PDB file of C-alpha atoms in Angstrom:
ATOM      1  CA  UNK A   1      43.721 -25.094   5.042  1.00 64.00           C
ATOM      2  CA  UNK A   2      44.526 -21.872   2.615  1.00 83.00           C
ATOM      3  CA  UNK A   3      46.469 -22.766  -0.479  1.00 93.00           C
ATOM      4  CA  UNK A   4      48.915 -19.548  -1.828  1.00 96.00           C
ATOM      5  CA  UNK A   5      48.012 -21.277  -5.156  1.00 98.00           C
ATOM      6  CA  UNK A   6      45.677 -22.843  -7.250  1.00 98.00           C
ATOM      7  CA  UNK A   7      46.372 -24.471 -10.963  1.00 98.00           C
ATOM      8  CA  UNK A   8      44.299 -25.744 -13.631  1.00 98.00           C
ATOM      9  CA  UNK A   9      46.225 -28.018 -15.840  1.00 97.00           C
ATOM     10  CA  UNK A  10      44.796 -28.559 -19.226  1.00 95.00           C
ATOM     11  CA  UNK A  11      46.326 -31.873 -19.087  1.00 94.00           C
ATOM     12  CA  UNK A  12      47.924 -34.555 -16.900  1.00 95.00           C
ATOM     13  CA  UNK A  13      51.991 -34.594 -18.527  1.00 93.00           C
ATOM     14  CA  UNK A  14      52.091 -30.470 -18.112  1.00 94.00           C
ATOM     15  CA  UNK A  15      50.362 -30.750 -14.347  1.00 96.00           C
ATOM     16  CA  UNK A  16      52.586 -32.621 -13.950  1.00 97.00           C
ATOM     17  CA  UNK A  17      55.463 -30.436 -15.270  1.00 97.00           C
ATOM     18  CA  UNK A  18      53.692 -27.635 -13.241  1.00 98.00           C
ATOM     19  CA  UNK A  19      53.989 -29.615  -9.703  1.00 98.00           C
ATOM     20  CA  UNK A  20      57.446 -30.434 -10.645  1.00 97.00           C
ATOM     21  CA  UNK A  21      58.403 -26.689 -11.481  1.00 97.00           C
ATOM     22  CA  UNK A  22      56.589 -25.451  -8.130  1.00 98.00           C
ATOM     23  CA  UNK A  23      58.209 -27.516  -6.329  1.00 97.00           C
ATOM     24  CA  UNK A  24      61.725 -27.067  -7.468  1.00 97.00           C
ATOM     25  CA  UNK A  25      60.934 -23.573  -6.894  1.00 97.00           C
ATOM     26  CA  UNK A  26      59.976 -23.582  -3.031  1.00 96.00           C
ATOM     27  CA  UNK A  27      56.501 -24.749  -2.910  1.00 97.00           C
ATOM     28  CA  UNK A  28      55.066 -27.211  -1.429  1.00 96.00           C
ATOM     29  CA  UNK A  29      52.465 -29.165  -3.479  1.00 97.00           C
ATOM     30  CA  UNK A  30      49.888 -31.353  -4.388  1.00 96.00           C
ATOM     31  CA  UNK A  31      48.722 -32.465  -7.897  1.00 96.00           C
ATOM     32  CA  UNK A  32      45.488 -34.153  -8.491  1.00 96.00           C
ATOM     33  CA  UNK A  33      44.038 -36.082 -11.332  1.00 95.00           C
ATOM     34  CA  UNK A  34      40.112 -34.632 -11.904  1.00 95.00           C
ATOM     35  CA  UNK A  35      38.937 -32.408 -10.006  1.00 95.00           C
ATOM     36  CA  UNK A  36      38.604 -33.826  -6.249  1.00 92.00           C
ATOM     37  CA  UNK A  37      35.611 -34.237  -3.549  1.00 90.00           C
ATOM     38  CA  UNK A  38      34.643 -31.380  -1.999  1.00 87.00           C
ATOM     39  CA  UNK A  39      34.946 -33.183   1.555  1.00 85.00           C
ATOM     40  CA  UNK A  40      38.605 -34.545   0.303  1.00 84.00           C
ATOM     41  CA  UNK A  41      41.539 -33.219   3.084  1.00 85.00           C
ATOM     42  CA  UNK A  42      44.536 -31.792   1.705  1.00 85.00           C
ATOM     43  CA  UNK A  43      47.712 -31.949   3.344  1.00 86.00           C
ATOM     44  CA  UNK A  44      49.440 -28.738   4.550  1.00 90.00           C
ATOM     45  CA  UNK A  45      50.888 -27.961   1.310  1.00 94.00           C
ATOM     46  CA  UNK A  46      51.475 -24.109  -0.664  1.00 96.00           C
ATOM     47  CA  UNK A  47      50.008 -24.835  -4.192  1.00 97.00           C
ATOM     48  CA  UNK A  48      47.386 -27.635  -6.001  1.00 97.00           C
ATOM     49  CA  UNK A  49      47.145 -28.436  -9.374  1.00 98.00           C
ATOM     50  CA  UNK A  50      44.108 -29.807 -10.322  1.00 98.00           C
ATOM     51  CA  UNK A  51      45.156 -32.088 -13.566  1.00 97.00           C
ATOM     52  CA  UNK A  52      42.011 -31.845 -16.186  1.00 97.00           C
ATOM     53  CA  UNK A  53      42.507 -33.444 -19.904  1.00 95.00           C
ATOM     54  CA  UNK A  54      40.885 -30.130 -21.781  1.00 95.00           C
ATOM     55  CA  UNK A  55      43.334 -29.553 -24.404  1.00 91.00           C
ATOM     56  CA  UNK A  56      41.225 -30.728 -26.760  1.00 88.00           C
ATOM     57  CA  UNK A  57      37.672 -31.298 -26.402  1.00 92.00           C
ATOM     58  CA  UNK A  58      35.309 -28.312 -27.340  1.00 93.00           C
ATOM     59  CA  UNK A  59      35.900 -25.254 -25.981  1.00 94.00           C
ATOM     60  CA  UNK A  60      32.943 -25.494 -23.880  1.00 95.00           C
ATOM     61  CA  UNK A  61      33.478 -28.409 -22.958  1.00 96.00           C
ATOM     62  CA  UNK A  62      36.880 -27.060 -21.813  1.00 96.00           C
ATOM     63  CA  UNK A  63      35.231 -23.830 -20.200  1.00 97.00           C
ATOM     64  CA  UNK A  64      32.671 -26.092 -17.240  1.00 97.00           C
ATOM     65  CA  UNK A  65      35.261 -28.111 -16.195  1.00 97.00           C
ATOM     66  CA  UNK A  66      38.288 -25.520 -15.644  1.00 98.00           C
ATOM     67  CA  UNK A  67      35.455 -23.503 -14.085  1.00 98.00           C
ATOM     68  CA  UNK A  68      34.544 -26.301 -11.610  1.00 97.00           C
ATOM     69  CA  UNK A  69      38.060 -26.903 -10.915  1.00 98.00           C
ATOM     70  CA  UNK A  70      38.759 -22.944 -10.359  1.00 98.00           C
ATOM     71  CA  UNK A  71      35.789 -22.925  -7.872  1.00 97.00           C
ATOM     72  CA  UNK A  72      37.139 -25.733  -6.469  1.00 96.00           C
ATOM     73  CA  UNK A  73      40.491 -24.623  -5.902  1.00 97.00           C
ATOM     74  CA  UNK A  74      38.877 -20.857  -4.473  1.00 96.00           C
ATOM     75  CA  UNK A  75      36.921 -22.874  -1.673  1.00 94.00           C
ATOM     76  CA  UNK A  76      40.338 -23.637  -0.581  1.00 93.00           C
ATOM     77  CA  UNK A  77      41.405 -20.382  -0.531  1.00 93.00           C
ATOM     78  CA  UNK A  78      43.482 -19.577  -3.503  1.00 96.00           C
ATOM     79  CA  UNK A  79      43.809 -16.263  -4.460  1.00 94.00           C
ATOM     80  CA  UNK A  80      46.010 -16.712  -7.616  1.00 97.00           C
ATOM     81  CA  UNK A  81      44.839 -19.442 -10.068  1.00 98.00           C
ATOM     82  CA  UNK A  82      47.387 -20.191 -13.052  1.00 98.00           C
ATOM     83  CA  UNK A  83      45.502 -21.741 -16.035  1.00 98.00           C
ATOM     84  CA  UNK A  84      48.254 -24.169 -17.329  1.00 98.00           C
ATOM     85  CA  UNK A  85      49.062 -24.390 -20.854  1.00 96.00           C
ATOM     86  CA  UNK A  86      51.355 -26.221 -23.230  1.00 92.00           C
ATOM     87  CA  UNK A  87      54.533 -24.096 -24.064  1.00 91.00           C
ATOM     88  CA  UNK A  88      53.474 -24.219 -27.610  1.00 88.00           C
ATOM     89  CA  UNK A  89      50.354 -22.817 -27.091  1.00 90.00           C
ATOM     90  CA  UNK A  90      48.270 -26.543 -28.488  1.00 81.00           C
ATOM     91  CA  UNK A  91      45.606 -24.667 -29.357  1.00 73.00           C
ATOM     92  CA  UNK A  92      42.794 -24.059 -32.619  1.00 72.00           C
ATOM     93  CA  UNK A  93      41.013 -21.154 -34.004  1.00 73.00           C
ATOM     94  CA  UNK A  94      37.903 -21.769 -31.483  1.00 79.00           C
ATOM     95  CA  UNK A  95      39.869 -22.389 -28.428  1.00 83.00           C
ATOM     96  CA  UNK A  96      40.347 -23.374 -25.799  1.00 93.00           C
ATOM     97  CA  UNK A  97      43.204 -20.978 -24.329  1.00 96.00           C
ATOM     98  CA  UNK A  98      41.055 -18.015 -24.871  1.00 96.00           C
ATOM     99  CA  UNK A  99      37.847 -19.036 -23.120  1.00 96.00           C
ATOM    100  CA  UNK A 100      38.859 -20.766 -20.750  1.00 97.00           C
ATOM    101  CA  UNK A 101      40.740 -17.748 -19.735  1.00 97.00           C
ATOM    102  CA  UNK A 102      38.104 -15.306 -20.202  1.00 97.00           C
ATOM    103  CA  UNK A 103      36.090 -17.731 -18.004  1.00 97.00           C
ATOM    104  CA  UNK A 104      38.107 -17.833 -14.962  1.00 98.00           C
ATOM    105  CA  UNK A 105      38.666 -14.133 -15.560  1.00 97.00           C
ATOM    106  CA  UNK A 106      35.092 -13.272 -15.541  1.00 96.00           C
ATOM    107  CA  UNK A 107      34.522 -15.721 -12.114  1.00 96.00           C
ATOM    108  CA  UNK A 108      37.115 -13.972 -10.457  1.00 95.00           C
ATOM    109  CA  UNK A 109      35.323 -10.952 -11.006  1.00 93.00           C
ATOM    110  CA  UNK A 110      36.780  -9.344 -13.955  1.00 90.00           C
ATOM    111  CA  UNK A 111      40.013  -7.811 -15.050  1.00 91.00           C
ATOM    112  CA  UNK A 112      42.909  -8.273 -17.363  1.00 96.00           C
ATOM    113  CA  UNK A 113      44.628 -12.138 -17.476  1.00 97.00           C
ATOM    114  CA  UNK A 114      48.680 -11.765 -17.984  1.00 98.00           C
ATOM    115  CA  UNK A 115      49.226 -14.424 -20.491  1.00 98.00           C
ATOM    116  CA  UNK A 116      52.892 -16.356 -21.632  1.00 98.00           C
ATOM    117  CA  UNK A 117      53.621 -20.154 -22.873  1.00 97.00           C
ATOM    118  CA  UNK A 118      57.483 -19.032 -22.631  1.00 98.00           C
ATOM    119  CA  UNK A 119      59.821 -21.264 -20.551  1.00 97.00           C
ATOM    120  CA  UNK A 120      63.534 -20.726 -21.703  1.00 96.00           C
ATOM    121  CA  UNK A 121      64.519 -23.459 -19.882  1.00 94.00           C
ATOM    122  CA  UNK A 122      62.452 -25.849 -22.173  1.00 94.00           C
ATOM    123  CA  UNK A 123      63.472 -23.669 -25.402  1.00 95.00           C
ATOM    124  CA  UNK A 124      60.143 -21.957 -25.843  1.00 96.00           C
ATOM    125  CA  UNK A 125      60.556 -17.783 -25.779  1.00 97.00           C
ATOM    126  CA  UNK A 126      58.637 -15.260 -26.536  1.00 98.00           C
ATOM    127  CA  UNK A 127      59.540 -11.769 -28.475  1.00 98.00           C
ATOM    128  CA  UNK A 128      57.107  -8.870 -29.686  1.00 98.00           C
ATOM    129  CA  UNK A 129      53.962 -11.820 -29.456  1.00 98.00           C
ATOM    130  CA  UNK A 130      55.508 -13.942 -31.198  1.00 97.00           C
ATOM    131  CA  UNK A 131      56.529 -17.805 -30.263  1.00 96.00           C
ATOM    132  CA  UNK A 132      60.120 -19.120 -30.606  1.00 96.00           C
ATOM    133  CA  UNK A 133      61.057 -23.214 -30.613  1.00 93.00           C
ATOM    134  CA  UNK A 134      64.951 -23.066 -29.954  1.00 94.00           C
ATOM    135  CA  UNK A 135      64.917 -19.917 -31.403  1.00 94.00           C
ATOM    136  CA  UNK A 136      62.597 -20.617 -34.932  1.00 93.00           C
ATOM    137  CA  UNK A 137      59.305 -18.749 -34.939  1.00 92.00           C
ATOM    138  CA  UNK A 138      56.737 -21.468 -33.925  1.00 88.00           C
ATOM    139  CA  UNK A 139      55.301 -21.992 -37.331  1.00 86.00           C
ATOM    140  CA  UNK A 140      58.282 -22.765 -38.953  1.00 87.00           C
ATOM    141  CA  UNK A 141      59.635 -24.905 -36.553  1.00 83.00           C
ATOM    142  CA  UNK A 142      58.941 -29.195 -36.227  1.00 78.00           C
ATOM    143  CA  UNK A 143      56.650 -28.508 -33.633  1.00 72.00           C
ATOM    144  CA  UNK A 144      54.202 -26.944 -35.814  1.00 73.00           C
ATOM    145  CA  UNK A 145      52.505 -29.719 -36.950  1.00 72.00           C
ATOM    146  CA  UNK A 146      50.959 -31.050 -34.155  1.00 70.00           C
ATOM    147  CA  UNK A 147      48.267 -33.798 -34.953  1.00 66.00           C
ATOM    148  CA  UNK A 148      45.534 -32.734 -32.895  1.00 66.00           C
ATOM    149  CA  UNK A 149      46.099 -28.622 -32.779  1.00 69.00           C
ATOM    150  CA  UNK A 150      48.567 -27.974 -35.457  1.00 72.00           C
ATOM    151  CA  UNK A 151      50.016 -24.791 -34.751  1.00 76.00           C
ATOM    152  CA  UNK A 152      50.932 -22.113 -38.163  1.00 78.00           C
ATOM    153  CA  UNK A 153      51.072 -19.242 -37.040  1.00 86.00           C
ATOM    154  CA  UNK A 154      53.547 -17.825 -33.998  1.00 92.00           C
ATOM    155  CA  UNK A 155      51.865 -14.566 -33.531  1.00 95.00           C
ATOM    156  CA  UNK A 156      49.892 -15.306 -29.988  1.00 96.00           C
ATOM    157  CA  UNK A 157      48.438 -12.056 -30.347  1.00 97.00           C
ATOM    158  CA  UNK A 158      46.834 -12.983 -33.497  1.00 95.00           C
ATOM    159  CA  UNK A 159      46.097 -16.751 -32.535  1.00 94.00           C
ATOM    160  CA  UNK A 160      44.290 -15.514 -29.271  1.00 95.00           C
ATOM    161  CA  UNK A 161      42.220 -12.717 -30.920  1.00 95.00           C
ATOM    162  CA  UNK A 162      40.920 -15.392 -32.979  1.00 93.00           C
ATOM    163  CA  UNK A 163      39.543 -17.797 -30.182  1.00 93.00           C
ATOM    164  CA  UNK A 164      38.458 -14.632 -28.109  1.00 95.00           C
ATOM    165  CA  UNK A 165      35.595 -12.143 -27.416  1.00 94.00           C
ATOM    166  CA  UNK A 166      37.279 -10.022 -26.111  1.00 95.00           C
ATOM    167  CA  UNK A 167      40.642  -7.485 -26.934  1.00 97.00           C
ATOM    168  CA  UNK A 168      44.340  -9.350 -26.658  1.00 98.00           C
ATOM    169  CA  UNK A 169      47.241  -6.435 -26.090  1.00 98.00           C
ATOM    170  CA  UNK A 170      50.476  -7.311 -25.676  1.00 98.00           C
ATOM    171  CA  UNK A 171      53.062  -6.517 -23.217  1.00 98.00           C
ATOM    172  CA  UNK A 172      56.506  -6.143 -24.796  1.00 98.00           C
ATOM    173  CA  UNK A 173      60.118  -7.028 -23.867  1.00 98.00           C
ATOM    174  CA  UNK A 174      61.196  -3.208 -23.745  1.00 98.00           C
ATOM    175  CA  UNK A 175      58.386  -2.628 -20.502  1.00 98.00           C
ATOM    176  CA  UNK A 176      59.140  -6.191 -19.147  1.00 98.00           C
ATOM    177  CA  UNK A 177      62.867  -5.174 -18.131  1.00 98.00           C
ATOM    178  CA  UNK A 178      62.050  -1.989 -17.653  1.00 98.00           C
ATOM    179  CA  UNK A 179      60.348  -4.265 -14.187  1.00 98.00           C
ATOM    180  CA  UNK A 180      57.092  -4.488 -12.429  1.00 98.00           C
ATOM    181  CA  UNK A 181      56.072  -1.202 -12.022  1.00 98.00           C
ATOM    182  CA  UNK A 182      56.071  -0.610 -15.796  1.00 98.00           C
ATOM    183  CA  UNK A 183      54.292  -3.993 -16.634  1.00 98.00           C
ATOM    184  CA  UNK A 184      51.709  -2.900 -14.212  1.00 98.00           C
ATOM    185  CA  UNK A 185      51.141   0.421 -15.958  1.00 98.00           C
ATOM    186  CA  UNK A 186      50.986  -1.274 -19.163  1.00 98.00           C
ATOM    187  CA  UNK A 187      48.441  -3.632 -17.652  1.00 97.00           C
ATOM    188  CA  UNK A 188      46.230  -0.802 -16.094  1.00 97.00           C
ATOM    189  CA  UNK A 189      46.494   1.200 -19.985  1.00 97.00           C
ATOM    190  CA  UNK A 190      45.627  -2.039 -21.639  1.00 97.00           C
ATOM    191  CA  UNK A 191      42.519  -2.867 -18.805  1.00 95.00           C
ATOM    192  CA  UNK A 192      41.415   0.613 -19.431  1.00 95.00           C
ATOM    193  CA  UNK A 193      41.092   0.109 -23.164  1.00 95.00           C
ATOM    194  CA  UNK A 194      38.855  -2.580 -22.532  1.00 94.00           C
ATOM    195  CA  UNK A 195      41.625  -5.351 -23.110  1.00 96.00           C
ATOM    196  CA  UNK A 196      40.672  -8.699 -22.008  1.00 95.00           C
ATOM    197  CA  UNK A 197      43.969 -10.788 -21.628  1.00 98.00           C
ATOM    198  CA  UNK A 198      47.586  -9.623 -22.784  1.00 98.00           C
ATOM    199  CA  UNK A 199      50.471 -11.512 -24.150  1.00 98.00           C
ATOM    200  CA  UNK A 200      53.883 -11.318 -22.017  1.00 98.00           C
ATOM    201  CA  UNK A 201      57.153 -11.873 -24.066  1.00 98.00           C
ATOM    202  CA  UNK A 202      59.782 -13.404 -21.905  1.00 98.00           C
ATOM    203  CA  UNK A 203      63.207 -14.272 -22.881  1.00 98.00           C
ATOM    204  CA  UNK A 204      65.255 -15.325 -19.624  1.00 98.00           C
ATOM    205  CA  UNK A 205      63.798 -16.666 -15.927  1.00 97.00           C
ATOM    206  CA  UNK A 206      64.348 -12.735 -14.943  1.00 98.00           C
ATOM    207  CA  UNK A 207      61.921 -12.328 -17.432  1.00 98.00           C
ATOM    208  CA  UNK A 208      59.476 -15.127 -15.853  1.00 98.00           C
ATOM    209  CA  UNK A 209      60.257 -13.771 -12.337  1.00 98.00           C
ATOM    210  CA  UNK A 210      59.035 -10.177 -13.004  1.00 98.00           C
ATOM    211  CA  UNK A 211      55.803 -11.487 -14.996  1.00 98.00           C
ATOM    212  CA  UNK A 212      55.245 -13.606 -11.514  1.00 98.00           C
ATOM    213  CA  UNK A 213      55.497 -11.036  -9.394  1.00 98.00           C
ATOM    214  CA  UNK A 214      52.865  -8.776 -11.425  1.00 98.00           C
ATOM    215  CA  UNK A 215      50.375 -11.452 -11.828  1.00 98.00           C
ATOM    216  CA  UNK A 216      50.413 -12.890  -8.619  1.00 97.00           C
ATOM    217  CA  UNK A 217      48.826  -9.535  -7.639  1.00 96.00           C
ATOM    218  CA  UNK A 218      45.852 -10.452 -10.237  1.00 96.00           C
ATOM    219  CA  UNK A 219      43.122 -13.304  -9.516  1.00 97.00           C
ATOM    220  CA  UNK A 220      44.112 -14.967 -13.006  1.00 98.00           C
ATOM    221  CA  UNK A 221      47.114 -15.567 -15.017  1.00 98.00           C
ATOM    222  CA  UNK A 222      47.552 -18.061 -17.927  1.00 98.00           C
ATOM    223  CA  UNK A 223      50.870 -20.230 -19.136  1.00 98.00           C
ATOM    224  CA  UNK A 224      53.286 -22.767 -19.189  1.00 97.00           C
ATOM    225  CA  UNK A 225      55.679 -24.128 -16.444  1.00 97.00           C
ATOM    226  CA  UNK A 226      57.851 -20.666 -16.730  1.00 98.00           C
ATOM    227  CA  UNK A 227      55.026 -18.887 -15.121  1.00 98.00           C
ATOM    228  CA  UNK A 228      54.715 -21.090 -12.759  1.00 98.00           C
ATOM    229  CA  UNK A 229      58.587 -20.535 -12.173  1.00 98.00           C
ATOM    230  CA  UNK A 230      57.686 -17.240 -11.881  1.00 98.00           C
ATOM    231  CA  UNK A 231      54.586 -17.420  -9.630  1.00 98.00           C
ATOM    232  CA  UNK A 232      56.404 -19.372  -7.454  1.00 98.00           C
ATOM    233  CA  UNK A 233      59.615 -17.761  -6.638  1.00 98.00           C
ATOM    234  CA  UNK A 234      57.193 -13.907  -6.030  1.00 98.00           C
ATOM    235  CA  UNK A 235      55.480 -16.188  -3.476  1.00 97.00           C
ATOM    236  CA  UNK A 236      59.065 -17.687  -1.990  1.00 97.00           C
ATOM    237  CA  UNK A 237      60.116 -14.053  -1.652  1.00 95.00           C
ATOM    238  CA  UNK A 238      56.992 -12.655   0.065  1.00 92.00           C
ATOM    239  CA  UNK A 239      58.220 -15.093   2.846  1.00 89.00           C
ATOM    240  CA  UNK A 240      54.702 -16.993   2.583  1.00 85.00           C
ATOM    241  CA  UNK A 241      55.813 -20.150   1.782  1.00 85.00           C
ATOM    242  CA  UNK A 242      56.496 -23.263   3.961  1.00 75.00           C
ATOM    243  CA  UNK A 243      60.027 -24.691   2.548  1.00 56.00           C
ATOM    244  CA  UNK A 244      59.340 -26.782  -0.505  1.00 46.00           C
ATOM    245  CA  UNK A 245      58.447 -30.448  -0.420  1.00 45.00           C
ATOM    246  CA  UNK A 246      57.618 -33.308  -3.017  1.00 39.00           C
ATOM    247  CA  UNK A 247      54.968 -33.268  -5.335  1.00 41.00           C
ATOM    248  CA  UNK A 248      52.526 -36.102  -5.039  1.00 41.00           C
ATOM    249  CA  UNK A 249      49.531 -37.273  -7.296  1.00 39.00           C
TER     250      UNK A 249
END
């Protein structure tokens, strides 16, 4: 059986989220807890998210065990894997967002990772690289004081460059609605300049829709349930998709 998508959760309440998301949006799906047997038989389903419990343990740590899952998940045939994320980007100064997405970037052979934690639905948007809770920047908002990855300062561009090797660009609201062909060619510039991942503002589901569509054209993409969103409805127009189903664990 070929999956249309794979998932890496960085932990089991957001896979969760995820499965519930993709299914919502047309997908049929299938969420796991750990990473499962090679020989285990999946049901004829669209998407899998693998649920891991990486948030925070060392970043790598973090790194062998989304890369397990993501070889995992390509066995099965996924072209598209979404590394899943907390919409408030839970996160430190060595990780793990950033190398766990340079990882799976790298074992898919290279190439610029499309990056958001926005989900409007949920409150969480995101404006020139910058994070909004119910429209406060992230480090001024309640949520900033999270007790395991406290979170003080909203500029992703900033907070990823930090945990990275490699160059974070960004890719603005203006080229967003301006639609995919323009987030491509800001993509391409920023690949060219030896970028390594790039932050995606996103304001509205339009927003998410239009990021989907771009990276489900990459092997890698990063984010929260909005991507998913995203991700999913780009795969529910390409007429690939079975009609959706329910999520099971």
């Amino acid at each position: 059986m070929t999956i249309l998508l794979g998932s890496i959760a960085d932990d089991y309440t957001g896979a969760s989220d995820l499965a519930n998301t993709l299914t919502k949006n047309g997908l049929r799906t299938v969420q796991t807890v750990g990473i499962p047997d090679p020989a285990l038989a999946l049901p004829d389903v669209d998407a899998v998210v693998v649920s891991l419990k990486i948030r925070s343990v060392a970043a790598d740590e973090a790194v062998v065990a989304a890369s397990r899952a993501e070889r995992w998940l390509r066995d099965r045939g996924a072209a598209h894997v979404l590394y899943k994320i907390c919409s408030t980007f839970d996160s430190t100064d060595e990780g793990n967002i950033g190398p766990v997405t340079e990882a799976l970037a790298k074992a898919a052979g290279g190439g610029i990772a499309l990056v958001t934690p926005a989900f409007p639905e949920t409150g969480r948007t995101v404006y020139l690289g910058h994070l909004f809770v119910n429209g406060q920047p992230l480090d001024e908002s309640p949520l900033k004081d999270h007790p395991l990855n406290p979170m003080h300062d909203a500029n992703l561009v900033r907070v990823m460059g930090r945990q990275s090797q490699g160059k974070i660009g960004l890719v603005d609201l203006a080229t967003i609605m301006a639609g995919p062909a323009a987030v491509t060619a800001r993509l391409d510039a920023l690949g060219a300049e030896g970028t390594s991942a790039a932050l995606a503002d996103a304001i509205s589901e339009r927003d998410l829709e239009t990021l989907g569509e771009v990276a489900l054209r990459t092997p890698v993409s990063t984010g929260a349930s909005g991507l998913g969103l995203g991700l999913a409805r780009a795969i529910v127009r390409s007429g690939r998709a079975s009609s959706a189903g329910t999520a099971m664990t």
